[in-house]
PDB file of C-alpha atoms in Angstrom:
ATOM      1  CA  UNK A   1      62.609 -16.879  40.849  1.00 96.00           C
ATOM      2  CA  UNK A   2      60.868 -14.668  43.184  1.00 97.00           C
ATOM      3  CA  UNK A   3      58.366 -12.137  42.052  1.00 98.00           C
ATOM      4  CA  UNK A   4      58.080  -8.487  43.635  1.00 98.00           C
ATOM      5  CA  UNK A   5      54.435  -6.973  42.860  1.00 98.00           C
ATOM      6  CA  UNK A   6      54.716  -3.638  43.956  1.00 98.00           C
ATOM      7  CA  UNK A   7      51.245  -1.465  44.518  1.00 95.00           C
ATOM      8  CA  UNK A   8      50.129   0.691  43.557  1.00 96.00           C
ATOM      9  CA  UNK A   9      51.378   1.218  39.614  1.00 97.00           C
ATOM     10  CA  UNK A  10      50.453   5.065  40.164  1.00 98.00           C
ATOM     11  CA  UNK A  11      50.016   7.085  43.006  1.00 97.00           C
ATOM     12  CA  UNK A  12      48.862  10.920  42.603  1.00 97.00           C
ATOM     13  CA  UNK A  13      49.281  12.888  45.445  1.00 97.00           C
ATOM     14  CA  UNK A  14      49.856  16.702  46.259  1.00 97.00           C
ATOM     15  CA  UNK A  15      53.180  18.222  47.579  1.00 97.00           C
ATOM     16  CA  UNK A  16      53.153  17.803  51.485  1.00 97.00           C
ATOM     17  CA  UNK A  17      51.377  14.428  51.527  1.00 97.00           C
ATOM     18  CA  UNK A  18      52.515  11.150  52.967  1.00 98.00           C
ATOM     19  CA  UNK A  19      53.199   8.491  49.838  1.00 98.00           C
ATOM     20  CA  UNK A  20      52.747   4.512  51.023  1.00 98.00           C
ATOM     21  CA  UNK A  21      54.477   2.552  48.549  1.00 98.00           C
ATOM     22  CA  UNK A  22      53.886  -1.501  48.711  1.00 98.00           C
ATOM     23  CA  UNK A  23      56.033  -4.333  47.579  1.00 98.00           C
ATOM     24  CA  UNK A  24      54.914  -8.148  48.246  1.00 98.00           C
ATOM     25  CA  UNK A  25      57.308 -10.746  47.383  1.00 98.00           C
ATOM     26  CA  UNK A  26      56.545 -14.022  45.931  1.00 98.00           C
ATOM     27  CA  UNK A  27      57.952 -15.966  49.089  1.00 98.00           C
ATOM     28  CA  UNK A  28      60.239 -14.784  52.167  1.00 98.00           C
ATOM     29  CA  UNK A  29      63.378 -12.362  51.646  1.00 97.00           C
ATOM     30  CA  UNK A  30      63.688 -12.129  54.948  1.00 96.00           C
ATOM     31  CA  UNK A  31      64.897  -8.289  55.131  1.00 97.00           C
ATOM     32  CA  UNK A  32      67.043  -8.629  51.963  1.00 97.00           C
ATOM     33  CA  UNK A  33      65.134  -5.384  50.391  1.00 98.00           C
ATOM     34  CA  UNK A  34      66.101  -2.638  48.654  1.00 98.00           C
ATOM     35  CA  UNK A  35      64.198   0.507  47.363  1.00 98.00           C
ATOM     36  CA  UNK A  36      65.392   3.072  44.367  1.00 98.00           C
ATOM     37  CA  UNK A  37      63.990   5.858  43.060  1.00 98.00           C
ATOM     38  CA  UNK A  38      64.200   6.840  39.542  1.00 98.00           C
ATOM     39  CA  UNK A  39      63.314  10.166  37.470  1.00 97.00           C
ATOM     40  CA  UNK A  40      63.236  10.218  33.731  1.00 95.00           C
ATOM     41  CA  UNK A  41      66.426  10.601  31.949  1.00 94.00           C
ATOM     42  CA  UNK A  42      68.415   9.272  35.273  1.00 96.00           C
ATOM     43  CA  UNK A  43      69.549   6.585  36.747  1.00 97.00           C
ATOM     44  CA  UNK A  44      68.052   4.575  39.431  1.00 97.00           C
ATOM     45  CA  UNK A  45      69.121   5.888  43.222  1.00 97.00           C
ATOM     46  CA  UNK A  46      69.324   3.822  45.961  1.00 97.00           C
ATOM     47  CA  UNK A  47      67.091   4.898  49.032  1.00 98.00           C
ATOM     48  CA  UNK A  48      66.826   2.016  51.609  1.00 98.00           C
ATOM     49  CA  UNK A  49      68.837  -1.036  51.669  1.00 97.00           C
ATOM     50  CA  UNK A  50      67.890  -4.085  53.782  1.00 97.00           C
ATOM     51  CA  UNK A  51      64.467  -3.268  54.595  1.00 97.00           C
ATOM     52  CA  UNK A  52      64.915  -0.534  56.777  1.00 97.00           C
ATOM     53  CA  UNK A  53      68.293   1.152  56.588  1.00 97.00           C
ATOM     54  CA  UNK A  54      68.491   4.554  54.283  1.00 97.00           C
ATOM     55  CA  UNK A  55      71.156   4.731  52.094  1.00 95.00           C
ATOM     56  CA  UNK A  56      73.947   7.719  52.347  1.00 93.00           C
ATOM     57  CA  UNK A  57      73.018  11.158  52.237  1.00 95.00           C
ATOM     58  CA  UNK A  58      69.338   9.947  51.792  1.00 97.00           C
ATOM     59  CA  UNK A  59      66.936  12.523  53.763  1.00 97.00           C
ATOM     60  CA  UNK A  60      65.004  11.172  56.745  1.00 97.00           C
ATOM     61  CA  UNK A  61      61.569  11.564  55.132  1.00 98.00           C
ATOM     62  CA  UNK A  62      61.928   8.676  53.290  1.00 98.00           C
ATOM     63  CA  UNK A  63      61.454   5.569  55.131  1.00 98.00           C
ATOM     64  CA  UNK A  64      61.005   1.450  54.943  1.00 98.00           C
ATOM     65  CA  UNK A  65      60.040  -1.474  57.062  1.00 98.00           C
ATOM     66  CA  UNK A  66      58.679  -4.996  57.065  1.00 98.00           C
ATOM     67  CA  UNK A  67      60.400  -8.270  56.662  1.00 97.00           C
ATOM     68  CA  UNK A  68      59.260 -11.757  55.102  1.00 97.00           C
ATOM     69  CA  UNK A  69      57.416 -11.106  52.031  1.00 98.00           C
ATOM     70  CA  UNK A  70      55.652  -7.459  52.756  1.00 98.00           C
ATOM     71  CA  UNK A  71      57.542  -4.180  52.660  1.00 98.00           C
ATOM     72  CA  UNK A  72      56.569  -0.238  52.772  1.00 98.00           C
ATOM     73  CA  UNK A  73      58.945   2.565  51.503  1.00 98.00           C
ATOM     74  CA  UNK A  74      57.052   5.933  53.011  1.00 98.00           C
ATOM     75  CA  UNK A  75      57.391   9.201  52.413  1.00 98.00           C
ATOM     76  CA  UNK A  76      56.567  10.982  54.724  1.00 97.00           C
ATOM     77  CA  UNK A  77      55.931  14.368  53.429  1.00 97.00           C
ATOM     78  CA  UNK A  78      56.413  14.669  49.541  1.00 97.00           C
ATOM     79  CA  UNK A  79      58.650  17.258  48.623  1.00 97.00           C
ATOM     80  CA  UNK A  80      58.646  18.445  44.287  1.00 96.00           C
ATOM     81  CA  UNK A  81      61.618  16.545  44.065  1.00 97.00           C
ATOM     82  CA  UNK A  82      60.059  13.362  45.572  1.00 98.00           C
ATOM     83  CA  UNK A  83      57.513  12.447  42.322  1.00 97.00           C
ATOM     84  CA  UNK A  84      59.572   9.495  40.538  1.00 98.00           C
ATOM     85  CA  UNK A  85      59.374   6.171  40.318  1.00 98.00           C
ATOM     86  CA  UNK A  86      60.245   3.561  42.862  1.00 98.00           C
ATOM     87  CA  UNK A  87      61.010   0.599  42.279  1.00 98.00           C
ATOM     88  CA  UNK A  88      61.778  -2.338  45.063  1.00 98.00           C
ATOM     89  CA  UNK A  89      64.834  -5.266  44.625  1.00 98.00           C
ATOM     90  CA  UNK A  90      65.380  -8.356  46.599  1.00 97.00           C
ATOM     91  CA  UNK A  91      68.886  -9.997  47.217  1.00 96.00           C
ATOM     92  CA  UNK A  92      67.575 -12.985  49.055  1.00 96.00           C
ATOM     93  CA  UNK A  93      67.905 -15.223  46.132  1.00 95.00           C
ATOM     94  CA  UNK A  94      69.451 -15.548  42.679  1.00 94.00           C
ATOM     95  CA  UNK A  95      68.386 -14.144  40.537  1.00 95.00           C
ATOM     96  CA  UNK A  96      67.975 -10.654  41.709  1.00 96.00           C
ATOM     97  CA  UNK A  97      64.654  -9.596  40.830  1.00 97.00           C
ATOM     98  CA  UNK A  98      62.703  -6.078  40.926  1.00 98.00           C
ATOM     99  CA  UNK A  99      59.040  -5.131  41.249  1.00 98.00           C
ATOM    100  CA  UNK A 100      57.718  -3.395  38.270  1.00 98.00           C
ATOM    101  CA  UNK A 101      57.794  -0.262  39.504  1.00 98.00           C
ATOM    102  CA  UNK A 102      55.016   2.389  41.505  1.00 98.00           C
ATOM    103  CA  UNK A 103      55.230   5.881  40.025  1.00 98.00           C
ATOM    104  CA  UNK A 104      54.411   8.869  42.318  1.00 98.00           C
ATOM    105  CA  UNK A 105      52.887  11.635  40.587  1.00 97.00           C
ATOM    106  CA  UNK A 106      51.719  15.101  40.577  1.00 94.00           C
ATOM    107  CA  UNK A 107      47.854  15.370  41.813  1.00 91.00           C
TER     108      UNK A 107
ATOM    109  CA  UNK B   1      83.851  10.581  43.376  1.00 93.00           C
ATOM    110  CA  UNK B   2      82.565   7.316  41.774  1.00 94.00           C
ATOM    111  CA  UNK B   3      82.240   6.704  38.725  1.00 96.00           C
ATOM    112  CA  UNK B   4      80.831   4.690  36.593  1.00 98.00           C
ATOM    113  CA  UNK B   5      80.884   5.081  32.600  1.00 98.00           C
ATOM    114  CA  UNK B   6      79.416   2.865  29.993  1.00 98.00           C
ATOM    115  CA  UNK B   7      80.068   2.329  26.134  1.00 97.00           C
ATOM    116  CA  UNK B   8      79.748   0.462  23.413  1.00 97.00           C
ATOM    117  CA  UNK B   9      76.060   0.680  22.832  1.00 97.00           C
ATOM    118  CA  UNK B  10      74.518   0.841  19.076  1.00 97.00           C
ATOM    119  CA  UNK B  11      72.298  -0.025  16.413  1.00 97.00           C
ATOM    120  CA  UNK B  12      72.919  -4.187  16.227  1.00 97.00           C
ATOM    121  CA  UNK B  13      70.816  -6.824  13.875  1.00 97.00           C
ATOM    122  CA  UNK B  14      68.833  -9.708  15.209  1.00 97.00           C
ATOM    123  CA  UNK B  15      71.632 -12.373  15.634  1.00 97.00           C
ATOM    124  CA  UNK B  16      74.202 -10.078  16.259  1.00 98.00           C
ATOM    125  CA  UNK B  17      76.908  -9.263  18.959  1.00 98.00           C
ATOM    126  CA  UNK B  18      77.608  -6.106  20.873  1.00 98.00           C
ATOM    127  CA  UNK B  19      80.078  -5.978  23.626  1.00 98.00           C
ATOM    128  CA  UNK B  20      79.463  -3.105  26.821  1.00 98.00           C
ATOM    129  CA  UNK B  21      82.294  -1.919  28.447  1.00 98.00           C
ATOM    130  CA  UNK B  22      81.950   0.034  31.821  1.00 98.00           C
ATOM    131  CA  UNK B  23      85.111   1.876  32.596  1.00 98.00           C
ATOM    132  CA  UNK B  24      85.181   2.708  36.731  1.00 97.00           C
ATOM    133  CA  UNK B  25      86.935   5.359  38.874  1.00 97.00           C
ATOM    134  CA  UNK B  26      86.806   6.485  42.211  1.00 95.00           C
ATOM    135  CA  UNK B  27      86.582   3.709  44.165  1.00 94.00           C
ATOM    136  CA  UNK B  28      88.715   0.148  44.789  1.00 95.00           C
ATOM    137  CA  UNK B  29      87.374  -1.688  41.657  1.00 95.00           C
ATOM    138  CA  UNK B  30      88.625  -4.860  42.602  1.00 94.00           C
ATOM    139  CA  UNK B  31      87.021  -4.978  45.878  1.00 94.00           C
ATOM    140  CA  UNK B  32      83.532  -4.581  44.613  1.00 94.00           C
ATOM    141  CA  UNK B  33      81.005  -7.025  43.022  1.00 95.00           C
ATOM    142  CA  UNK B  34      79.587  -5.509  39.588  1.00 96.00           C
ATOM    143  CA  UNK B  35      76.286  -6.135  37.662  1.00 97.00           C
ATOM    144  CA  UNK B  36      74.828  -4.933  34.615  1.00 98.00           C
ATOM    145  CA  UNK B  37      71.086  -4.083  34.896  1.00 98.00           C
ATOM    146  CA  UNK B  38      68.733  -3.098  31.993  1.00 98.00           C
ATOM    147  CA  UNK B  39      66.236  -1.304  31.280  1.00 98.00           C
ATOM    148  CA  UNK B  40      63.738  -2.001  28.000  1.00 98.00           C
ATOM    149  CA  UNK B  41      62.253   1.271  26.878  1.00 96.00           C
ATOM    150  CA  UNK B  42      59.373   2.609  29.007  1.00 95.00           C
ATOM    151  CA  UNK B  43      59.304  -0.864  31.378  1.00 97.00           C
ATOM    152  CA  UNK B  44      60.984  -1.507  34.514  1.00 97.00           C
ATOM    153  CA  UNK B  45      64.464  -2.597  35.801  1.00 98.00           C
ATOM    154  CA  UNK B  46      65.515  -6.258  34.803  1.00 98.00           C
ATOM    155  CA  UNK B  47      69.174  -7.766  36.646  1.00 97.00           C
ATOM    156  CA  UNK B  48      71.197  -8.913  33.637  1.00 98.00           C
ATOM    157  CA  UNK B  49      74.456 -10.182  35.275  1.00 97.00           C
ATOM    158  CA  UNK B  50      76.765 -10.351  38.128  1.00 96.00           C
ATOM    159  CA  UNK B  51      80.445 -10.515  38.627  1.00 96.00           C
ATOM    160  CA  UNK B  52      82.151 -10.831  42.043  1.00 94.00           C
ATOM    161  CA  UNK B  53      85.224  -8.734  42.922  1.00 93.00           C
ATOM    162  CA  UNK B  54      88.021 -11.351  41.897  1.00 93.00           C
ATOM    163  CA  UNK B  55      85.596 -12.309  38.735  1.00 90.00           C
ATOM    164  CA  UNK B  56      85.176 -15.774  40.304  1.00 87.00           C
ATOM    165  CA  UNK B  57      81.536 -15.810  40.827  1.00 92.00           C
ATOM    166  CA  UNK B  58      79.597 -15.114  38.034  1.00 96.00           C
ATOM    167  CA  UNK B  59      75.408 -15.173  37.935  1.00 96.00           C
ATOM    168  CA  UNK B  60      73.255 -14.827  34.796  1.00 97.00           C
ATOM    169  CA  UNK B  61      69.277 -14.034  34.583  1.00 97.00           C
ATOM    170  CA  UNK B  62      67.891 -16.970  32.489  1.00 96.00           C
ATOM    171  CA  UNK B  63      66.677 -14.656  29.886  1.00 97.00           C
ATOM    172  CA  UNK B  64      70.816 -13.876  29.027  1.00 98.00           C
ATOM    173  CA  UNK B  65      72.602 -17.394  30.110  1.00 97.00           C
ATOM    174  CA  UNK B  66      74.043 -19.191  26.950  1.00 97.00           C
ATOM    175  CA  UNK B  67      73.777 -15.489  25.134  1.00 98.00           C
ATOM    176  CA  UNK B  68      75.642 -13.007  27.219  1.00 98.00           C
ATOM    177  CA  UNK B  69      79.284 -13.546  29.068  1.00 98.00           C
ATOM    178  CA  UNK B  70      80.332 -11.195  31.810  1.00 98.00           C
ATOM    179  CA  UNK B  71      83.830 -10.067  32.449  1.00 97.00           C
ATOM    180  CA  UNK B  72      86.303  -7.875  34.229  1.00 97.00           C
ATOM    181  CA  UNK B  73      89.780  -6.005  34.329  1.00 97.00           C
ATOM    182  CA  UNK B  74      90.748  -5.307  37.447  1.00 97.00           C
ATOM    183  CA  UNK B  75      94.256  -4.374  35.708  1.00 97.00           C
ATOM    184  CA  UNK B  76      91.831  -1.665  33.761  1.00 97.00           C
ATOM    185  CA  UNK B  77      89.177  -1.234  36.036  1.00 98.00           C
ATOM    186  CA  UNK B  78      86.657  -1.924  33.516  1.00 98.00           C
ATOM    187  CA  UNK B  79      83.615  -4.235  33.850  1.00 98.00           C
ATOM    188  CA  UNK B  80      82.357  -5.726  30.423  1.00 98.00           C
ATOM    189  CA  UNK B  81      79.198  -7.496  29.092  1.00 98.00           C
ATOM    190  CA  UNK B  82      79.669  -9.692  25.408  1.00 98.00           C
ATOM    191  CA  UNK B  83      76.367 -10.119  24.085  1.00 98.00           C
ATOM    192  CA  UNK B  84      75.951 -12.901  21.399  1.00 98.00           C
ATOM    193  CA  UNK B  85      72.461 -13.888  19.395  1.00 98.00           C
ATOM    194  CA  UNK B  86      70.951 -10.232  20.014  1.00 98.00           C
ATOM    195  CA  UNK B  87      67.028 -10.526  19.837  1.00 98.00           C
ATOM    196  CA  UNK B  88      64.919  -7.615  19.602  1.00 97.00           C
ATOM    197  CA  UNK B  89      64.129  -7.854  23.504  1.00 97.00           C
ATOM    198  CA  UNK B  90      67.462  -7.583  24.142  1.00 98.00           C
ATOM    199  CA  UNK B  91      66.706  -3.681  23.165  1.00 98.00           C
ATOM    200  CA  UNK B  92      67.267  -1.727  26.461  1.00 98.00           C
ATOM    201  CA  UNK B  93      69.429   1.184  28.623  1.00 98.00           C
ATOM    202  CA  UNK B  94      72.259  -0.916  29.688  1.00 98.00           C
ATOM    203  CA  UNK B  95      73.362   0.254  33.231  1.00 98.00           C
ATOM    204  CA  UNK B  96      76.333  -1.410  34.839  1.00 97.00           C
ATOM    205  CA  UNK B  97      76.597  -0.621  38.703  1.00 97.00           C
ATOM    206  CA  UNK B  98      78.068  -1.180  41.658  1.00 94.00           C
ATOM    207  CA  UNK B  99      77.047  -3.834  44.312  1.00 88.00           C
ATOM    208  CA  UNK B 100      77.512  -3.939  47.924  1.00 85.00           C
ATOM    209  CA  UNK B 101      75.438  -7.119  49.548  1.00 82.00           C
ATOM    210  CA  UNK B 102      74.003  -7.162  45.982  1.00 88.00           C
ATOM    211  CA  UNK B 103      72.086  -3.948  46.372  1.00 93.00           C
ATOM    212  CA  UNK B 104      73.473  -1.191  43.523  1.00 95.00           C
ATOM    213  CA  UNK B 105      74.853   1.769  45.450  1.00 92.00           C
ATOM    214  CA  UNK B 106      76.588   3.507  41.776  1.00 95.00           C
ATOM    215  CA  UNK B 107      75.020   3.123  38.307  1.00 97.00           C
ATOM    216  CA  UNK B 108      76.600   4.458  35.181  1.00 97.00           C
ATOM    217  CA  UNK B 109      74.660   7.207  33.210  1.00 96.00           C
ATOM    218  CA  UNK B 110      73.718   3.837  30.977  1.00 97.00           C
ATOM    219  CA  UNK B 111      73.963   2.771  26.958  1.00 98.00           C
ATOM    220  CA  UNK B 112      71.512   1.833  24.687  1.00 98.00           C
ATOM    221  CA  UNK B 113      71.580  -1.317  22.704  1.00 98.00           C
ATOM    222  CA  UNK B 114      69.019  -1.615  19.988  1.00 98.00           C
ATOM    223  CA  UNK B 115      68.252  -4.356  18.045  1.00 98.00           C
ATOM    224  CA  UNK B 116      66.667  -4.381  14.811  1.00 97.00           C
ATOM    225  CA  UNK B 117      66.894  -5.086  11.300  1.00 94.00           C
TER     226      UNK B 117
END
């Protein structure tokens, strides 16, 4: 099984700042990577999709990269909406693991 | 508009069964790869099962095989999820959602399954 370790648990930044959100995997996924956002009470939303590509209707401040076993989802200027948390997913191999999660809060 | 809408959820003993149904709309069910993804209370995201669109490829996280049996109705358009031998880490949001490449692009609002005596 491959493991997703996603860093930081909790990031506090202000509204306006640029969030860098981690996720190392275990062994290659090659760019089988997915990142989703989830606020409390909701369900998860999918942001990015194969390491890089943003999902529909998903606004251009959110951004990922990397390939192999190290990935980045940035944000590149938090807006209110944006503190949640994001978790990553790989579809490289069964089973289809997430990381545990970073949550983005208010500073 | 997709979507996705779960049921069947309760209050089950330890060595019980539940089963989840997830009715769909909005989209070509029968085309589309399905999982059910959970969700413990105040912990992360853990893949549960997957179904492919015909129902002939079927995957199971080892914490569910032998317990849990995944179906579908593409004559309904309803995804399902029997769970047998209930423990009390079984307790969790169930989410079922839709896969494209095995990423979920459409998750249900989600159904809680608690177990306990």
């Amino acid at each position: 099984e491959i493991v997703l370790t996603q860093s930081p648990a909790t990031l506090s930044l202000s509204p306006g700042e640029r969030a860098t959100l981690s996720c190392r995997a275990s062994q290659s996924v090659s760019s089988y990577l997915a990142w989703y956002q989830q606020k409390p009470g909701q369900a998860p939303r999918l942001l990015v999709y194969d390491a890089s590509n943003r999902a529909t209707d998903i606004p251009a401040r959110f951004s990922g990269s990397g390939s192999g076993t190290d990935f980045t989802l940035t944000i590149s200027s938090l807006e209110p909406e944006d503190f949640a948390v994001y978790y990553c997913q790989q579809r490289s191999n069964w089973p289809l693991t997430f990381g545990g999660g970073t949550k983005v809060e208010i500073k | 508009e997709v979507q996705l809408l779960e049921s069947g959820g309760g209050l089950v003993q330890p060595g019980g069964s539940l089963r989840l149904s997830c009715a769909a709309s909005g989209f070509t069910f029968n085309n589309y790869a399905m999982s059910w993804v959970r969700q413990a209370p105040g912990k992360g995201l853990e893949w549960v099962s997957a179904i492919g669109g015909s129902g002939g490829r079927i995957y199971y996280a080892d914490s569910v095989k032998g317990r849990f049996t995944i179906s579908r109705d593409n004559s309904k358009n309803t995804l399902y999820l029997q769970m047998n031998s209930l423990r009390a880490e079984d307790t969790a949001v169930y989410y079922c959602a839709n896969a494209t490449g095995a990423y979920f692009n459409y998750w249900g609002q989600g159904t809680l399954v608690t177990v306990s005596s």
